[in-house]
PDB file of C-alpha atoms and ligand atoms in Angstrom:
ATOM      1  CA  UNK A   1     -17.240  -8.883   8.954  1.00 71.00           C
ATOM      2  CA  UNK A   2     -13.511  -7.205   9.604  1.00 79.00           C
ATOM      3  CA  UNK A   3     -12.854  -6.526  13.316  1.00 82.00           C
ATOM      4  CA  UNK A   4     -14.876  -3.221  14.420  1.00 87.00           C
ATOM      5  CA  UNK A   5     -12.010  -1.669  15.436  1.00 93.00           C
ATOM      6  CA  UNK A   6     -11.422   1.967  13.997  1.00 95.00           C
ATOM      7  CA  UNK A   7      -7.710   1.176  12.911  1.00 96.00           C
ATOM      8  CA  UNK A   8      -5.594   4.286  12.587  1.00 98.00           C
ATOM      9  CA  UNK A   9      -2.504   3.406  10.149  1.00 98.00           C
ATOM     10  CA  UNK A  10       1.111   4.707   9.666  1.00 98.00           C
ATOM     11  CA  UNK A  11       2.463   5.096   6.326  1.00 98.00           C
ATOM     12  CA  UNK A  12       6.180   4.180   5.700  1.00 98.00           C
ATOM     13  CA  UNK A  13       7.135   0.485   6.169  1.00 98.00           C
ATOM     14  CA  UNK A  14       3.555  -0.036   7.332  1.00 98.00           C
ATOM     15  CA  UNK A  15       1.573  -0.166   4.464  1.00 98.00           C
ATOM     16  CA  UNK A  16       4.433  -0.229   2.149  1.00 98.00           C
ATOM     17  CA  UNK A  17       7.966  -0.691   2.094  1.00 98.00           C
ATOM     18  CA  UNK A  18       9.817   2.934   2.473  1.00 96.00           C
ATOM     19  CA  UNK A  19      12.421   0.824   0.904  1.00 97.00           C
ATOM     20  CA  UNK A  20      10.717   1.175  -2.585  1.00 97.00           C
ATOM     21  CA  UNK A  21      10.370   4.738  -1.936  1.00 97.00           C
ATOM     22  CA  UNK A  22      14.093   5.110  -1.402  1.00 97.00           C
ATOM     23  CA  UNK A  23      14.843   3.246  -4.621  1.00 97.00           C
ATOM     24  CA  UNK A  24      12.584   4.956  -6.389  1.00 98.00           C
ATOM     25  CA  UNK A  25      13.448   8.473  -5.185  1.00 98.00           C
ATOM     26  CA  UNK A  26      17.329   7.406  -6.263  1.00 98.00           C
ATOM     27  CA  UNK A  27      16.219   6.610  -9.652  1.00 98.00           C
ATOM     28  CA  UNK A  28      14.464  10.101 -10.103  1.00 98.00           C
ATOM     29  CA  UNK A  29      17.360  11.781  -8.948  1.00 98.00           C
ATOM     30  CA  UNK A  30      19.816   9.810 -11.164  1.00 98.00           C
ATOM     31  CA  UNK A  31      17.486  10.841 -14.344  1.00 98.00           C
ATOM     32  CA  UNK A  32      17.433  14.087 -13.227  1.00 98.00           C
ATOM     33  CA  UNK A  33      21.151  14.366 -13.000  1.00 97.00           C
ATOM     34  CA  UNK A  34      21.612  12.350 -16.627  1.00 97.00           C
ATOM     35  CA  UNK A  35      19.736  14.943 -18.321  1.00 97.00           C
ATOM     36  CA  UNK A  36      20.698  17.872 -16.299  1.00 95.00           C
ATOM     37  CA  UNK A  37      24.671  17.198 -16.364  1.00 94.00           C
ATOM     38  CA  UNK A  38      25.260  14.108 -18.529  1.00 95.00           C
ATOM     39  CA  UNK A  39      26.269  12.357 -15.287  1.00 95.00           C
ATOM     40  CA  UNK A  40      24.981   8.943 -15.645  1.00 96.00           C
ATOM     41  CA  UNK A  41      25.288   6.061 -12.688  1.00 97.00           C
ATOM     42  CA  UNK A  42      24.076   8.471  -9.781  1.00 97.00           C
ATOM     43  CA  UNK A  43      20.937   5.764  -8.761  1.00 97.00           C
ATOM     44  CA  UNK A  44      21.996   3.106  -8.805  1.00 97.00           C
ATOM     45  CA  UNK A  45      25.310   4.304  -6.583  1.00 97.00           C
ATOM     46  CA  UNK A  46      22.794   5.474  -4.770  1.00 97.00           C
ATOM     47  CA  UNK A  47      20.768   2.177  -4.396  1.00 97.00           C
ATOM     48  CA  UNK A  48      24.033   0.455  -3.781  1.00 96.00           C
ATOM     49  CA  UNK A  49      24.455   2.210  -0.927  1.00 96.00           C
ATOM     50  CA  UNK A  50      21.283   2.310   0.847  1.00 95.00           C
ATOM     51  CA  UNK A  51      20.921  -1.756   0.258  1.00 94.00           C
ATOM     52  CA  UNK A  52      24.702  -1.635   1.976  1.00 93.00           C
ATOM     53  CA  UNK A  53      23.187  -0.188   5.175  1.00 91.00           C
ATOM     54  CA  UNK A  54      24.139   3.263   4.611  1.00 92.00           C
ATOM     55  CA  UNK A  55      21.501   6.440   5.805  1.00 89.00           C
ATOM     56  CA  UNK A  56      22.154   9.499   5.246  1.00 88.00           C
ATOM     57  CA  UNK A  57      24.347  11.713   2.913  1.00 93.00           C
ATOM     58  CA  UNK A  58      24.139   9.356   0.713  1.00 96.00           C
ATOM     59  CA  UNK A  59      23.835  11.750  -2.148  1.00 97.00           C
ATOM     60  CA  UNK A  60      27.282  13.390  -0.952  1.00 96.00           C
ATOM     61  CA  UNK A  61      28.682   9.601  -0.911  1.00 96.00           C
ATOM     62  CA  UNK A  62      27.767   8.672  -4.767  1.00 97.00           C
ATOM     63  CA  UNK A  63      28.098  12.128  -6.303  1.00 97.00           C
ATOM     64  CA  UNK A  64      32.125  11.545  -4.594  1.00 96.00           C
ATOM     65  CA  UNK A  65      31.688   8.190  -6.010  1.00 96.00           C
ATOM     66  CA  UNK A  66      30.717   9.550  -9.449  1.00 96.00           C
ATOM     67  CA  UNK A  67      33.862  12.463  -9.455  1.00 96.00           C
ATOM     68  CA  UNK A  68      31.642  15.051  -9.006  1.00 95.00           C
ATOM     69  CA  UNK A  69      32.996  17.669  -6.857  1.00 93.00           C
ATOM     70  CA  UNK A  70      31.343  18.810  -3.671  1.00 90.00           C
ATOM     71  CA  UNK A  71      28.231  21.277  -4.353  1.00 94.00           C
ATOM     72  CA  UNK A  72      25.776  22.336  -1.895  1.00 95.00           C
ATOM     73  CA  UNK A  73      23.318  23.808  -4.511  1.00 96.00           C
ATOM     74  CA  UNK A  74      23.455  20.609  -6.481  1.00 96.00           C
ATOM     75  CA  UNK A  75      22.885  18.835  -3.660  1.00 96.00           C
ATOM     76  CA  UNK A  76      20.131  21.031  -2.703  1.00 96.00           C
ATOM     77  CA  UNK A  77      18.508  20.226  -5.977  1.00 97.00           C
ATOM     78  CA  UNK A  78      18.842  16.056  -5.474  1.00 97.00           C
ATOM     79  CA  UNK A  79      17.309  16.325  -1.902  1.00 96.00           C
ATOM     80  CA  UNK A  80      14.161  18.076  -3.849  1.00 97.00           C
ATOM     81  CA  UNK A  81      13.944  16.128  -6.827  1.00 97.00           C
ATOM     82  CA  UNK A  82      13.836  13.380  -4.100  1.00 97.00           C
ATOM     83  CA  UNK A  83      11.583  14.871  -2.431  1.00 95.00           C
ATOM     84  CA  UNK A  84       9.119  15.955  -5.029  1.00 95.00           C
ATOM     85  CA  UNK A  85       9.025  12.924  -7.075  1.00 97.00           C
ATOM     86  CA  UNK A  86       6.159  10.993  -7.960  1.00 97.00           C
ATOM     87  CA  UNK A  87       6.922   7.764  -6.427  1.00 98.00           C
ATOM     88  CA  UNK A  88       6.921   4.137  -8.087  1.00 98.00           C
ATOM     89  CA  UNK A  89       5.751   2.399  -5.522  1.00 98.00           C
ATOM     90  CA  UNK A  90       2.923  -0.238  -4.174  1.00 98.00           C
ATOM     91  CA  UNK A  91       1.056  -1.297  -1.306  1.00 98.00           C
ATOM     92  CA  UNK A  92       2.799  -4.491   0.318  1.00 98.00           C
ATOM     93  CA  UNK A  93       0.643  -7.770  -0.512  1.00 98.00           C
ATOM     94  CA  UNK A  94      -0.535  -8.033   2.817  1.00 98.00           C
ATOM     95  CA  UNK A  95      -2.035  -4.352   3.344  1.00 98.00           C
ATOM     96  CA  UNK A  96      -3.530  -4.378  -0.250  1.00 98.00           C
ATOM     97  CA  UNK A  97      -5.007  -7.855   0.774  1.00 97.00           C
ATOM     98  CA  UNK A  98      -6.042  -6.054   4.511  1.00 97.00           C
ATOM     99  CA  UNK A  99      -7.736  -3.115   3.340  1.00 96.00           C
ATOM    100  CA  UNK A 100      -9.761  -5.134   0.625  1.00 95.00           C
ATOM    101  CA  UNK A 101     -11.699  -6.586   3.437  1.00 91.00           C
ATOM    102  CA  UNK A 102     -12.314  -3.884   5.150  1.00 89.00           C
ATOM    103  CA  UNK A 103     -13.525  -0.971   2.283  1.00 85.00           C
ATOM    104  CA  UNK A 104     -16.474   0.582   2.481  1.00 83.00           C
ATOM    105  CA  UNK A 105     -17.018  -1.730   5.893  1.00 87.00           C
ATOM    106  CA  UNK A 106     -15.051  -0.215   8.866  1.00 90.00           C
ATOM    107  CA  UNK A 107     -13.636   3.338   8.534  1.00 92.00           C
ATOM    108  CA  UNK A 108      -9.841   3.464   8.863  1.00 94.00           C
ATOM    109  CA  UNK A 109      -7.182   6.331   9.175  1.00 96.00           C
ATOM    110  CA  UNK A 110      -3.647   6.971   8.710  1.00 97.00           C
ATOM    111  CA  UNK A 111      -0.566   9.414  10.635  1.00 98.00           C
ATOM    112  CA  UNK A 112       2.254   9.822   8.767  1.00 97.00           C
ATOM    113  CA  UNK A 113       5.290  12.189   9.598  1.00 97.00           C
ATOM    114  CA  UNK A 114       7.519  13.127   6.507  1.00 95.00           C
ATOM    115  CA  UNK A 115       7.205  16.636   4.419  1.00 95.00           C
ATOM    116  CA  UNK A 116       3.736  16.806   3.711  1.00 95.00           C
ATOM    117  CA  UNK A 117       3.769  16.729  -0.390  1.00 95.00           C
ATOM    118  CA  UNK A 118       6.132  13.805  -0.086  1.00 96.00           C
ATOM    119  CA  UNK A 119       3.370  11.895   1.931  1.00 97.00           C
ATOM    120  CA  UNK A 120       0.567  13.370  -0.001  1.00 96.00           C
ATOM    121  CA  UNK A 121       2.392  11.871  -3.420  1.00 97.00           C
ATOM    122  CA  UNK A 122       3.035   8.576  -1.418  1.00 97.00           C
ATOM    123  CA  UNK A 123      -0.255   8.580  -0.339  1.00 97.00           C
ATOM    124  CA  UNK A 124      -2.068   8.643  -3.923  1.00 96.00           C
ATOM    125  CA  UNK A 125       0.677   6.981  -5.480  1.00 97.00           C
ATOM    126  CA  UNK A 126      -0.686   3.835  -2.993  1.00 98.00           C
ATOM    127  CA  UNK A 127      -4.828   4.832  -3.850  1.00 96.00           C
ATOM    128  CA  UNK A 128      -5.106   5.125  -0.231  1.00 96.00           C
ATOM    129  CA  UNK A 129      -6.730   9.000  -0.896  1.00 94.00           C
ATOM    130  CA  UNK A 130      -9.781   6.997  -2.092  1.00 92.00           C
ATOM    131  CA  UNK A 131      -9.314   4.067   0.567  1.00 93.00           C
ATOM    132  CA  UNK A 132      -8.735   5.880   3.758  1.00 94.00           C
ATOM    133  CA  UNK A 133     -11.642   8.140   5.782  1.00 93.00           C
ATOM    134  CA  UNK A 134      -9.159  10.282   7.179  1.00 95.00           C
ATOM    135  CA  UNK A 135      -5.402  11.226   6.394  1.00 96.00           C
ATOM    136  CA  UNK A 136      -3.258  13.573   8.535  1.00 97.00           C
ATOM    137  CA  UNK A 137       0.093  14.452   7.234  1.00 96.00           C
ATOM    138  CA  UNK A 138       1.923  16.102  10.616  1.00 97.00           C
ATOM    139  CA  UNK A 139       4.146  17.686   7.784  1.00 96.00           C
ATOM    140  CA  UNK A 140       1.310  20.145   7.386  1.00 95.00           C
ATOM    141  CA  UNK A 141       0.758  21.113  10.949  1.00 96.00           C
ATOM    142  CA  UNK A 142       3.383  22.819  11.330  1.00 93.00           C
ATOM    143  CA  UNK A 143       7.055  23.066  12.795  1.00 94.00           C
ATOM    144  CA  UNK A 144       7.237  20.655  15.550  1.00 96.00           C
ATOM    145  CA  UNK A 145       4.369  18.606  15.724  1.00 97.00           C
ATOM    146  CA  UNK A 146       5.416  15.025  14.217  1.00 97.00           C
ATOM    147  CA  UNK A 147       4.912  12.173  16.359  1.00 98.00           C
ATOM    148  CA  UNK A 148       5.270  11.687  19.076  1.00 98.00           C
ATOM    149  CA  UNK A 149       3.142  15.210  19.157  1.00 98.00           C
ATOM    150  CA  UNK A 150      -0.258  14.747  20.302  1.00 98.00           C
ATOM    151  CA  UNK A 151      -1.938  17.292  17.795  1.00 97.00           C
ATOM    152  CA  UNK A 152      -2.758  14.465  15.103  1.00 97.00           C
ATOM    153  CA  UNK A 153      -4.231  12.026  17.345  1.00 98.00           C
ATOM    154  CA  UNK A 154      -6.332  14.594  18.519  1.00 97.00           C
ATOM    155  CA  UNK A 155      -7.346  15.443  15.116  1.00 97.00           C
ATOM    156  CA  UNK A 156      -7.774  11.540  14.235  1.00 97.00           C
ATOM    157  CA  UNK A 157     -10.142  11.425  17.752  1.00 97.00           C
ATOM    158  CA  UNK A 158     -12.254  14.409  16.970  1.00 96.00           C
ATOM    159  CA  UNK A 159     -12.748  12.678  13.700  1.00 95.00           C
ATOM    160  CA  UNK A 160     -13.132   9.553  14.854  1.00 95.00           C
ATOM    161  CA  UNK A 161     -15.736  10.401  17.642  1.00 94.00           C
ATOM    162  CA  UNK A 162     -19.062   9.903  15.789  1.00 92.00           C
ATOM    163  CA  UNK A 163     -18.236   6.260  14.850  1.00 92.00           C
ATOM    164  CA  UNK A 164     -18.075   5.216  19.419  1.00 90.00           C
ATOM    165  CA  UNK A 165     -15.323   2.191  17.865  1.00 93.00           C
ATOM    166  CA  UNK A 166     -12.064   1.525  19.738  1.00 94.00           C
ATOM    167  CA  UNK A 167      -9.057   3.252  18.347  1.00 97.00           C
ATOM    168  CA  UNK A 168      -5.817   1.160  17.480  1.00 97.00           C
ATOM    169  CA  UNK A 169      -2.564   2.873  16.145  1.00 98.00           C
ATOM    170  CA  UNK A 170      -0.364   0.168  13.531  1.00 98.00           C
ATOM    171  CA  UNK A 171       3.014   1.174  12.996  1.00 98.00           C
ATOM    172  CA  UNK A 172       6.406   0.254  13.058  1.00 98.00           C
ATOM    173  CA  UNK A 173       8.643   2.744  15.041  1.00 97.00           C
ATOM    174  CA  UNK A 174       8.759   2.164  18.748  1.00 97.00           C
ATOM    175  CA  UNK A 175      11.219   5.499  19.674  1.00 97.00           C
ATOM    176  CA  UNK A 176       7.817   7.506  18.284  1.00 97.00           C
ATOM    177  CA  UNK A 177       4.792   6.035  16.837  1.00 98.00           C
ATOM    178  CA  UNK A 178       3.237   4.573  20.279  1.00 98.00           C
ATOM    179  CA  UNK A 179       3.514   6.395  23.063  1.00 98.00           C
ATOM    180  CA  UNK A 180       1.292   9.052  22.477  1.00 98.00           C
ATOM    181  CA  UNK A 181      -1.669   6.967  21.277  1.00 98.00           C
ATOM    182  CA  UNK A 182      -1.338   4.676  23.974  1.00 97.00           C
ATOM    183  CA  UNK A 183      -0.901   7.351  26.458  1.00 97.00           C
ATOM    184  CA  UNK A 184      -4.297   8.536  25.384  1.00 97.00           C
ATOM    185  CA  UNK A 185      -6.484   4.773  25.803  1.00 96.00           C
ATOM    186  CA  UNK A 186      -5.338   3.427  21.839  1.00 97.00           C
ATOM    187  CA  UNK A 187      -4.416  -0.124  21.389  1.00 97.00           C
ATOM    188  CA  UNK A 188      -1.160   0.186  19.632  1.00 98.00           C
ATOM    189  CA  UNK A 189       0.441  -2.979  17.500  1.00 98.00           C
ATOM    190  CA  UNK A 190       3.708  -2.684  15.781  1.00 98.00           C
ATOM    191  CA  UNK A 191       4.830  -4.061  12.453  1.00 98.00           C
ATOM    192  CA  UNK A 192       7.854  -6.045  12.127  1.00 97.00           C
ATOM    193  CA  UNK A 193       8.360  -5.647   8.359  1.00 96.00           C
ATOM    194  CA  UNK A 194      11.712  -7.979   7.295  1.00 94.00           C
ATOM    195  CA  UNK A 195      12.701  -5.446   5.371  1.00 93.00           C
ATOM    196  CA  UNK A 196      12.044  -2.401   7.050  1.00 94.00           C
ATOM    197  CA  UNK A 197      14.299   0.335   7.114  1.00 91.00           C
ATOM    198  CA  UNK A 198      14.751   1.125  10.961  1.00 86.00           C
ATOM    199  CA  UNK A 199      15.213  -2.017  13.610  1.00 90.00           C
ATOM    200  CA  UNK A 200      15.020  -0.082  16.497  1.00 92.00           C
ATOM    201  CA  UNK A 201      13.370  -1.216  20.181  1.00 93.00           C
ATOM    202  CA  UNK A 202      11.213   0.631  22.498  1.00 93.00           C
ATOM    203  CA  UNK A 203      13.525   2.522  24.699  1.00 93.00           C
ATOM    204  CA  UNK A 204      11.012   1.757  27.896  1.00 95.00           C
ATOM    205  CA  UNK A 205       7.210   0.242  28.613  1.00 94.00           C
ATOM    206  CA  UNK A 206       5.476   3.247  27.584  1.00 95.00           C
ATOM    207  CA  UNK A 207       6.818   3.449  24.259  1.00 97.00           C
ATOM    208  CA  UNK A 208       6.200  -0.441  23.297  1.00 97.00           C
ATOM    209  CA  UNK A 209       3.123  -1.473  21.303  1.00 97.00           C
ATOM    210  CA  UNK A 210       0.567  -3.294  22.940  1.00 97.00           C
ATOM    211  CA  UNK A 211       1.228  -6.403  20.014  1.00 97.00           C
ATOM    212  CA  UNK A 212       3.755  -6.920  17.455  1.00 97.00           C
ATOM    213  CA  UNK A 213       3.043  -8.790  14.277  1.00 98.00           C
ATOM    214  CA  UNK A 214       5.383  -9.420  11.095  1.00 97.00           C
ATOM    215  CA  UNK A 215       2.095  -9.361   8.370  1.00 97.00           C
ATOM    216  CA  UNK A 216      -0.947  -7.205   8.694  1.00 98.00           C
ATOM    217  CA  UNK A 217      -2.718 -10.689   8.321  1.00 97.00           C
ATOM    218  CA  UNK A 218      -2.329 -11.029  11.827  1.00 97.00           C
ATOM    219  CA  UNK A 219      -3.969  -8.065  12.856  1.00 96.00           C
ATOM    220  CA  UNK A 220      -7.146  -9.793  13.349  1.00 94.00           C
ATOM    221  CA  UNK A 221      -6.166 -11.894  15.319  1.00 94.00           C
ATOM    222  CA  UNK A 222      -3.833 -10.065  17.094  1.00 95.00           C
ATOM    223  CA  UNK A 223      -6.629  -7.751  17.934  1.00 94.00           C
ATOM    224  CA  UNK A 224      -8.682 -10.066  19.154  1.00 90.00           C
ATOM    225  CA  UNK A 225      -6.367 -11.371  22.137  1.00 91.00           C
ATOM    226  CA  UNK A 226      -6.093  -7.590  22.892  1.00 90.00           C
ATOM    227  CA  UNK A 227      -9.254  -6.297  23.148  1.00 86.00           C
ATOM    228  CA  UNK A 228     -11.244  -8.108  25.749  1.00 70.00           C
ATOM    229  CA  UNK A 229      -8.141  -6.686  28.122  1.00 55.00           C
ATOM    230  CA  UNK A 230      -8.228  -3.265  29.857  1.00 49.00           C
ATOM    231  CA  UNK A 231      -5.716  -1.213  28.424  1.00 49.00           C
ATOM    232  CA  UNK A 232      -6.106   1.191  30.936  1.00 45.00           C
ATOM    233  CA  UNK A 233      -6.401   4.662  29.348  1.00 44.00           C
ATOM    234  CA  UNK A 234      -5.179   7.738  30.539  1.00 37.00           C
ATOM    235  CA  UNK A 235      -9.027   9.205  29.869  1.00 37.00           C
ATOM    236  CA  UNK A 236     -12.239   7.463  28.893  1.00 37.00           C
ATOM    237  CA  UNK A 237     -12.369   6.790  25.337  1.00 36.00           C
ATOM    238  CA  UNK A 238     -14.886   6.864  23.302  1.00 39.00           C
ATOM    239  CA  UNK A 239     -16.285   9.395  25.799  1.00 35.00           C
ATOM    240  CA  UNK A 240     -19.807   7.893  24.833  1.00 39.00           C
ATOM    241  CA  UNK A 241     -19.590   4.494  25.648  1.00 38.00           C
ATOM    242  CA  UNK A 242     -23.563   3.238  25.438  1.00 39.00           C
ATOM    243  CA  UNK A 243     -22.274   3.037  20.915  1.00 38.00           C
ATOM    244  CA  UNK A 244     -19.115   1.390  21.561  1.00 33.00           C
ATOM    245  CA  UNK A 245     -19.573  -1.861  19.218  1.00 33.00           C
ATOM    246  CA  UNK A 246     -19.358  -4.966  21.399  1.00 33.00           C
ATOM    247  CA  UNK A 247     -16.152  -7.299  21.126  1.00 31.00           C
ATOM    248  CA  UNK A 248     -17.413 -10.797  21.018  1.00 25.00           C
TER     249      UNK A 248
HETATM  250 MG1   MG B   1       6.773   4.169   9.659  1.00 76.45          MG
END
């Protein structure tokens, strides 16, 4: 029986590596370009940068690269074919391997920040539309309300509310994926991908995770040492305690 922990998950380098998507994303742009301009090369340029370390403008940096001349529509038109691409990309071996023993057993969830159609392609391009019980894309709220916003949580709790299981947030950015949730009483555990795109550390206590792991096959476990301890929420949760599922 998988932990009964209601396990809320984030997207990018959590379940997958956002490194794919990058790659991928590079590669749609570079066809687009071949067949729009003739320009051939722009993705992998592209790639080559990003696996140098580079972020940002990186589309500015190979079209220079390429000899193409600075143009801001152009450019425009990369960012969306980026953007609006369906991606080629996977689960990582361990997540495919974590949710298998868990469908159809424990309900789980996923926050992801990002443009919402970018996530929503992501997102089905991964199967996790038929996997997951609940999906909020904080691209869709609105202007201002990615993490470390509250407003998705609280959509995730409302949801959540009829099932009385402990909530746990798994992600792998400490400057905004876990101090809302563990503000409001979640177990939070952070993901220490290899090759993850950001290696950043929690500015101060309350934005560390409660655990950190390197493979989602140590979340059991990992969950296990946690819960028996108080993690000392800002407000009851679940609010009705007497169908919380027992820990042994
Ligand atoms: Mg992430």
């Amino acid at each position: 029986m998988p932990t009964p922990v209601l396990i809320v998950f984030d997207l990018d380098d959590t379940l997958y590596l956002e490194r794919d998507f990058a790659r991928s994303g590079f590669a749609a742009a570079g066809a687009w370009l071949q067949e729009r301009a003739g320009i051939a090369g722009l993705g992998e340029v592209c790639r080559a940068f990003f696996d140098a370390g580079l972020r940002g403008r990186i589309f500015d940096e190979a079209l220079a690269c390429l000899g193409v001349p600075p143009d801001p529509a152009l450019l425009e038109q990369l960012i969306s074919v980026y953007r609006s691409h369906e991606p080629d990309i996977a689960l990582a071996a361990d997540a495919a391997r974590y949710l298998d023993g868990r469908d159809g057993l424990v309900p789980s969830a996923l926050i992801t920040d990002g443009p919402a159609t970018t996530q929503q392609a992501k997102v089905r391009a991964l199967g996790l539309d038929k996997r997951l019980d609940c999906i909020v894309c904080t691209g869709a709220l609105g202007p201002g309300r990615g993490k470390p916003h509250p407003e998705a949580f609280e959509r995730v709790e409302a949801w959540a509310a009829r099932y009385g299981l402990p909530l746990a947030y798994v992600a792998d950015n400490p400057l905004k994926d876990f101090v809302t949730p563990r503000a409001r009483g979640w177990w939070t555990v952070q993901i220490e991908r290899p090759e993850r795109v950001h290696h950043v550390v929690a500015p101060n206590a309350a934005h560390a995770a409660h655990a950190r792991i390197a493979s989602l096959d140590e979340l059991d476990a990992c969950l296990a040492r946690l819960l028996p301890i108080d993690p000392r929420p800002v407000r009851p949760f679940p609010t009705d305690t007497s169908r919380r599922i027992p820990i042994s």
